[in-house]
Amino acid sequence: MTRPPMLSAAAWQFDMDAHLNRFVLPSIVPRLPRPVAHFLGYRPPGHVQRKIGSLVVIAWAFVGVFCGVSIVTVVGAHVPVFRGVDGAATTIGSFGAAAVLEFYTIESPLAQPRSAILGQVLSSVIGVAVARLFSLLPAARFAALRWLAAALACAAATAVMALTGTVHPPAGATALIAVTDDNAYHIGWWLVAAVLLGSVLMQATALLVNNVQRRYPMYWWSPETVGSFWAGGRAATSATMTAAAATHGDEKPAPPADEGLECPDPEVGHVTFTRSALSSQQLTAVGSHEHLRVVITRNAVVVPDSMFLRPEERLMLEALSERL
């Protein structure tokens, strides 16, 4: 007898944001003075981002990568506790890959602050923890199994980043470096502080350079709406009324599918994402998913209420809307 698909292990999934986003405090960036908010990635409603050519993008990426890597390297070299074997400066090579993401492919979800900072820090913690665990073995045994520790650290870091929504490819290298690089291994838990400091410095540089002619970040925590828990009774009352209407067959018409239910998010720029909903009568009449659709217009995207969008999918729809 075949088990129902949803009971199969292959159908299991976990989305931390579905449980956490409602408790995340809404962004205060839109309330800051306009020049400050601008360099924190906020653009007011109706703002149209000026298009720039690829050569200008490359030029700004060159400036950003040069400045970002220089600052991280110089500052790290002047912190005594970050010095490795024989007092040599510890160079965290993964910041080179991070710089490419944070100064060139700045629209990617992998380059946003949540991933760029938390992904690096979590991976450094895992890398150091695995290295310390294997170091409990005799020295000769640890040397022989260092390859295993490196693989385990990178694999565990990847899994943790995926579960926490903080995937940042250079962070996989950070976990690897924590085990295989002698200088990084020598400073132990100070590597976590070095990675945190470097990530913050890289982000500060990215905010200054990328917001001169472009926009960064696209969001700070998530492109989805956050903070519904703190919205108070109004959101709770609205949800209760909607549930009651569905339960008791309320005849009050639902918003048309093309109009939707607005879900404003000040972190997502000037493209408005809305949710379309169907009444219980409409759902009965449709009887399938053939009438569920995504509508993309200039500065507006409407998606079915039942559709979950990953960050990269939301950014793709936003980019398409801006090009219309």
Short mmCIF file of C-alpha atoms in Angstrom, two decimals:
data_model
loop_
_atom_site.label_atom_id
_atom_site.label_comp_id
_atom_site.label_asym_id
_atom_site.label_seq_id
_atom_site.Cartn_x
_atom_site.Cartn_y
_atom_site.Cartn_z
CA MET A 1 0.00 0.00 0.00
CA THR A 2 1.42 3.37 -1.03
CA ARG A 3 1.69 6.00 1.65
CA PRO A 4 0.16 9.45 1.05
CA PRO A 5 2.75 11.79 -0.51
CA MET A 6 2.81 14.21 2.45
CA LEU A 7 3.73 11.34 4.81
CA SER A 8 6.73 10.40 2.71
CA ALA A 9 10.12 11.53 4.00
CA ALA A 10 10.86 12.88 0.53
CA ALA A 11 8.13 15.51 1.07
CA TRP A 12 9.49 16.81 4.36
CA GLN A 13 10.56 20.45 4.37
CA PHE A 14 11.49 23.14 6.84
CA ASP A 15 11.26 26.89 6.43
CA MET A 16 12.51 28.76 9.48
CA ASP A 17 11.21 32.09 8.19
CA ALA A 18 7.65 30.80 8.16
CA HIS A 19 7.89 30.54 11.95
CA LEU A 20 10.35 33.34 12.73
CA ASN A 21 9.50 36.27 10.46
CA ARG A 22 6.38 37.22 12.40
CA PHE A 23 8.54 37.87 15.48
CA VAL A 24 11.25 39.85 13.66
CA LEU A 25 10.95 43.56 14.42
CA PRO A 26 9.98 45.64 11.36
CA SER A 27 12.77 47.68 9.84
CA ILE A 28 13.35 51.19 11.22
CA VAL A 29 15.39 52.20 8.17
CA PRO A 30 12.46 54.01 6.42
CA ARG A 31 12.07 56.24 9.50
CA LEU A 32 15.69 57.42 9.48
CA PRO A 33 16.78 60.71 7.84
CA ARG A 34 16.70 60.30 4.06
CA PRO A 35 20.50 60.45 3.44
CA VAL A 36 21.10 57.82 6.12
CA ALA A 37 18.25 55.62 4.89
CA HIS A 38 19.54 55.92 1.31
CA PHE A 39 22.92 54.45 2.25
CA LEU A 40 21.16 51.68 4.16
CA GLY A 41 19.40 50.58 0.98
CA TYR A 42 15.97 52.19 1.42
CA ARG A 43 14.25 53.82 -1.54
CA PRO A 44 10.93 55.67 -1.06
CA PRO A 45 7.75 54.45 -2.82
CA GLY A 46 7.66 55.61 -6.41
CA HIS A 47 11.43 55.84 -6.68
CA VAL A 48 12.73 54.59 -10.02
CA GLN A 49 16.27 53.25 -9.89
CA ARG A 50 18.38 54.83 -12.62
CA LYS A 51 19.81 52.24 -15.00
CA ILE A 52 23.58 52.13 -15.37
CA GLY A 53 25.76 50.30 -17.86
CA SER A 54 27.73 47.14 -17.17
CA LEU A 55 31.05 48.95 -17.37
CA VAL A 56 29.98 51.31 -14.58
CA VAL A 57 28.89 48.31 -12.49
CA ILE A 58 32.26 46.67 -13.05
CA ALA A 59 34.08 49.89 -12.14
CA TRP A 60 32.17 50.21 -8.86
CA ALA A 61 32.78 46.52 -8.15
CA PHE A 62 36.52 47.08 -8.63
CA VAL A 63 36.49 50.02 -6.23
CA GLY A 64 34.36 48.15 -3.69
CA VAL A 65 36.37 44.93 -3.72
CA PHE A 66 39.64 46.86 -3.45
CA CYS A 67 38.42 48.97 -0.54
CA GLY A 68 36.61 46.15 1.24
CA VAL A 69 39.45 43.63 1.13
CA SER A 70 42.02 46.32 2.00
CA ILE A 71 40.12 47.46 5.08
CA VAL A 72 39.46 43.93 6.34
CA THR A 73 43.07 42.86 5.82
CA VAL A 74 44.69 45.96 7.33
CA VAL A 75 42.42 46.11 10.39
CA GLY A 76 42.79 42.38 11.03
CA ALA A 77 46.57 42.62 10.82
CA HIS A 78 46.62 45.24 13.60
CA VAL A 79 44.62 43.20 16.13
CA PRO A 80 47.14 41.25 18.27
CA VAL A 81 44.78 38.39 19.21
CA PHE A 82 44.20 37.66 15.52
CA ARG A 83 47.85 36.78 14.93
CA GLY A 84 48.61 33.16 14.17
CA VAL A 85 51.76 31.04 14.24
CA ASP A 86 54.93 33.07 14.99
CA GLY A 87 52.87 36.27 15.11
CA ALA A 88 51.89 36.10 11.46
CA ALA A 89 48.70 37.89 10.43
CA THR A 90 45.74 35.57 9.84
CA THR A 91 44.31 36.07 6.36
CA ILE A 92 40.78 34.72 5.92
CA GLY A 93 40.73 33.96 2.22
CA SER A 94 36.96 33.53 2.06
CA PHE A 95 36.56 37.32 2.27
CA GLY A 96 37.85 37.49 -1.29
CA ALA A 97 34.90 35.45 -2.52
CA ALA A 98 32.55 37.39 -0.24
CA ALA A 99 33.75 40.65 -1.78
CA VAL A 100 32.74 39.48 -5.27
CA LEU A 101 29.23 38.78 -4.03
CA GLU A 102 28.85 41.95 -1.97
CA PHE A 103 30.21 44.37 -4.57
CA TYR A 104 29.26 42.83 -7.91
CA THR A 105 26.28 40.46 -7.62
CA ILE A 106 24.65 42.66 -4.99
CA GLU A 107 21.07 41.70 -5.94
CA SER A 108 21.66 38.05 -5.08
CA PRO A 109 20.01 36.73 -1.88
CA LEU A 110 23.40 35.18 -1.10
CA ALA A 111 24.92 38.67 -0.83
CA GLN A 112 22.38 40.25 1.54
CA PRO A 113 23.47 41.20 5.10
CA ARG A 114 21.68 38.33 6.81
CA SER A 115 23.65 35.79 4.80
CA ALA A 116 26.87 37.78 4.54
CA ILE A 117 27.20 38.23 8.30
CA LEU A 118 25.30 35.38 9.96
CA GLY A 119 26.40 32.80 7.40
CA GLN A 120 30.05 33.67 7.98
CA VAL A 121 29.75 33.74 11.77
CA LEU A 122 27.83 30.47 12.02
CA SER A 123 30.31 28.75 9.72
CA SER A 124 33.28 30.02 11.70
CA VAL A 125 31.72 28.74 14.92
CA ILE A 126 31.14 25.32 13.38
CA GLY A 127 34.63 25.22 11.85
CA VAL A 128 36.37 26.08 15.12
CA ALA A 129 34.17 23.67 17.10
CA VAL A 130 34.99 20.78 14.77
CA ALA A 131 38.70 21.66 14.83
CA ARG A 132 38.72 21.79 18.65
CA LEU A 133 36.86 18.49 18.83
CA PHE A 134 39.33 16.67 16.58
CA SER A 135 42.27 18.30 18.40
CA LEU A 136 41.40 16.16 21.44
CA LEU A 137 42.93 13.26 19.52
CA PRO A 138 46.70 12.62 19.70
CA ALA A 139 48.63 15.02 17.44
CA ALA A 140 49.58 12.36 14.92
CA ARG A 141 46.02 11.07 14.75
CA PHE A 142 44.63 14.59 14.32
CA ALA A 143 47.05 15.25 11.45
CA ALA A 144 45.95 12.04 9.76
CA LEU A 145 42.24 12.84 10.16
CA ARG A 146 42.41 16.55 9.39
CA TRP A 147 40.83 15.91 5.99
CA LEU A 148 37.85 14.35 7.73
CA ALA A 149 37.49 17.30 10.09
CA ALA A 150 37.61 19.74 7.17
CA ALA A 151 34.94 17.86 5.21
CA LEU A 152 32.72 17.56 8.28
CA ALA A 153 33.06 21.27 9.11
CA CYS A 154 32.15 22.36 5.57
CA ALA A 155 29.21 19.94 5.36
CA ALA A 156 27.83 20.92 8.77
CA ALA A 157 28.20 24.63 7.98
CA THR A 158 26.27 24.17 4.74
CA ALA A 159 23.45 22.34 6.51
CA VAL A 160 23.17 24.96 9.26
CA MET A 161 23.15 27.85 6.76
CA ALA A 162 20.44 26.12 4.74
CA LEU A 163 18.28 25.55 7.82
CA THR A 164 18.68 29.13 9.07
CA GLY A 165 18.27 30.87 5.71
CA THR A 166 21.79 32.32 5.83
CA VAL A 167 23.40 30.57 2.84
CA HIS A 168 26.61 32.37 1.85
CA PRO A 169 28.98 30.28 -0.32
CA PRO A 170 32.22 31.94 0.92
CA ALA A 171 31.24 30.87 4.44
CA GLY A 172 31.78 27.26 3.42
CA ALA A 173 35.41 28.21 2.81
CA THR A 174 35.51 29.88 6.23
CA ALA A 175 34.56 26.59 7.91
CA LEU A 176 37.24 24.84 5.86
CA ILE A 177 39.87 27.44 6.73
CA ALA A 178 39.14 27.08 10.45
CA VAL A 179 40.34 23.47 10.23
CA THR A 180 43.00 23.43 7.53
CA ASP A 181 44.79 26.79 7.91
CA ASP A 182 47.47 26.68 10.61
CA ASN A 183 47.12 30.37 11.52
CA ALA A 184 43.33 30.12 11.78
CA TYR A 185 43.61 26.93 13.83
CA HIS A 186 46.19 28.56 16.13
CA ILE A 187 43.98 31.50 17.18
CA GLY A 188 41.07 29.16 17.95
CA TRP A 189 37.86 30.86 19.02
CA TRP A 190 39.31 34.28 18.22
CA LEU A 191 38.68 33.33 14.59
CA VAL A 192 34.96 33.87 15.20
CA ALA A 193 35.66 37.43 16.36
CA ALA A 194 37.94 38.01 13.35
CA VAL A 195 35.22 36.79 10.98
CA LEU A 196 32.55 38.91 12.67
CA LEU A 197 34.71 42.03 12.53
CA GLY A 198 35.65 41.40 8.90
CA SER A 199 32.04 40.78 7.90
CA VAL A 200 30.86 44.00 9.53
CA LEU A 201 33.65 46.03 7.93
CA MET A 202 32.88 44.52 4.53
CA GLN A 203 29.19 45.35 4.95
CA ALA A 204 29.93 48.93 6.01
CA THR A 205 32.09 49.40 2.91
CA ALA A 206 29.40 47.81 0.71
CA LEU A 207 26.73 50.20 2.04
CA LEU A 208 28.87 53.21 1.15
CA VAL A 209 30.10 52.09 -2.26
CA ASN A 210 27.06 50.24 -3.60
CA ASN A 211 24.55 52.99 -2.81
CA VAL A 212 26.25 55.72 -4.81
CA GLN A 213 24.63 54.64 -8.09
CA ARG A 214 23.04 51.32 -7.19
CA ARG A 215 21.02 49.93 -4.29
CA TYR A 216 22.22 47.66 -1.51
CA PRO A 217 20.94 45.75 0.34
CA MET A 218 17.74 44.58 -1.31
CA TYR A 219 16.53 43.63 2.18
CA TRP A 220 18.09 43.29 5.62
CA TRP A 221 16.38 40.19 6.95
CA SER A 222 13.91 38.83 4.41
CA PRO A 223 11.98 40.03 1.35
CA GLU A 224 8.85 38.62 2.97
CA THR A 225 6.70 40.68 5.33
CA VAL A 226 8.02 40.62 8.89
CA GLY A 227 6.75 41.68 12.32
CA SER A 228 3.12 40.59 12.06
CA PHE A 229 3.26 39.54 15.74
CA TRP A 230 3.99 43.14 16.74
CA ALA A 231 1.25 44.61 14.54
CA GLY A 232 -1.21 44.31 17.44
CA GLY A 233 -4.87 43.50 17.51
CA ARG A 234 -5.69 44.82 14.06
CA ALA A 235 -3.81 42.07 12.24
CA ALA A 236 -5.14 39.44 14.66
CA THR A 237 -8.72 40.69 14.26
CA SER A 238 -8.40 40.70 10.48
CA ALA A 239 -7.09 37.14 10.46
CA THR A 240 -9.87 36.02 12.83
CA MET A 241 -12.56 37.61 10.67
CA THR A 242 -11.15 36.01 7.53
CA ALA A 243 -11.06 32.58 9.17
CA ALA A 244 -14.62 33.00 10.49
CA ALA A 245 -15.88 34.01 7.05
CA ALA A 246 -14.31 30.93 5.48
CA THR A 247 -15.71 28.68 8.20
CA HIS A 248 -19.29 29.99 8.20
CA GLY A 249 -19.58 30.58 4.46
CA ASP A 250 -19.75 34.37 4.68
CA GLU A 251 -21.25 35.78 1.49
CA LYS A 252 -19.14 38.92 1.63
CA PRO A 253 -17.13 38.97 -1.62
CA ALA A 254 -13.37 38.59 -1.40
CA PRO A 255 -11.05 41.02 -3.20
CA PRO A 256 -10.72 40.29 -6.92
CA ALA A 257 -7.79 38.11 -7.82
CA ASP A 258 -6.06 40.95 -9.68
CA GLU A 259 -6.37 43.36 -6.79
CA GLY A 260 -5.27 41.10 -3.97
CA LEU A 261 -4.51 41.73 -0.34
CA GLU A 262 -1.69 44.16 0.06
CA CYS A 263 1.31 43.03 2.08
CA PRO A 264 3.51 46.11 2.22
CA ASP A 265 7.12 45.63 3.26
CA PRO A 266 9.31 48.75 3.62
CA GLU A 267 12.42 46.65 3.04
CA VAL A 268 11.50 45.55 -0.47
CA GLY A 269 11.92 48.82 -2.34
CA HIS A 270 9.22 50.31 -4.54
CA VAL A 271 7.73 47.14 -6.07
CA THR A 272 4.52 46.28 -4.20
CA PHE A 273 3.84 42.60 -3.61
CA THR A 274 0.20 41.66 -3.01
CA ARG A 275 -1.62 38.43 -2.26
CA SER A 276 -4.70 37.38 -4.20
CA ALA A 277 -7.41 35.42 -2.39
CA LEU A 278 -10.49 33.48 -3.49
CA SER A 279 -13.68 33.12 -1.47
CA SER A 280 -14.93 29.66 -0.46
CA GLN A 281 -17.54 29.84 -3.26
CA GLN A 282 -14.87 30.73 -5.82
CA LEU A 283 -12.64 27.92 -4.64
CA THR A 284 -15.53 25.46 -5.02
CA ALA A 285 -16.29 26.76 -8.49
CA VAL A 286 -12.66 26.58 -9.63
CA GLY A 287 -12.01 23.11 -8.24
CA SER A 288 -8.39 23.15 -9.50
CA HIS A 289 -5.31 25.34 -9.71
CA GLU A 290 -5.86 26.41 -13.32
CA HIS A 291 -7.14 29.86 -12.35
CA LEU A 292 -4.37 30.61 -9.89
CA ARG A 293 -1.92 32.99 -11.50
CA VAL A 294 0.93 35.42 -10.96
CA VAL A 295 0.31 38.93 -12.32
CA ILE A 296 3.31 41.17 -13.00
CA THR A 297 2.82 44.84 -13.83
CA ARG A 298 5.01 47.91 -13.52
CA ASN A 299 5.95 48.28 -9.83
CA ALA A 300 3.45 45.64 -8.70
CA VAL A 301 3.36 41.86 -8.44
CA VAL A 302 0.30 39.81 -7.43
CA VAL A 303 0.76 36.18 -6.37
CA PRO A 304 -1.76 33.60 -5.13
CA ASP A 305 -2.19 33.55 -1.37
CA SER A 306 -1.20 29.90 -1.28
CA MET A 307 2.11 30.36 -3.09
CA PHE A 308 5.34 30.50 -1.08
CA LEU A 309 8.14 32.51 -2.67
CA ARG A 310 11.78 31.94 -1.89
CA PRO A 311 13.94 35.09 -1.61
CA GLU A 312 15.58 34.53 -4.99
CA GLU A 313 12.16 34.04 -6.64
CA ARG A 314 10.82 37.23 -5.10
CA LEU A 315 13.83 39.22 -6.30
CA MET A 316 13.43 37.75 -9.79
CA LEU A 317 9.79 38.88 -9.94
CA GLU A 318 10.77 42.31 -8.66
CA ALA A 319 13.42 42.61 -11.37
CA LEU A 320 10.89 41.67 -14.05
CA SER A 321 8.41 44.23 -12.70
CA GLU A 322 11.01 46.99 -12.80
CA ARG A 323 11.87 46.20 -16.43
CA LEU A 324 8.30 46.69 -17.69
#
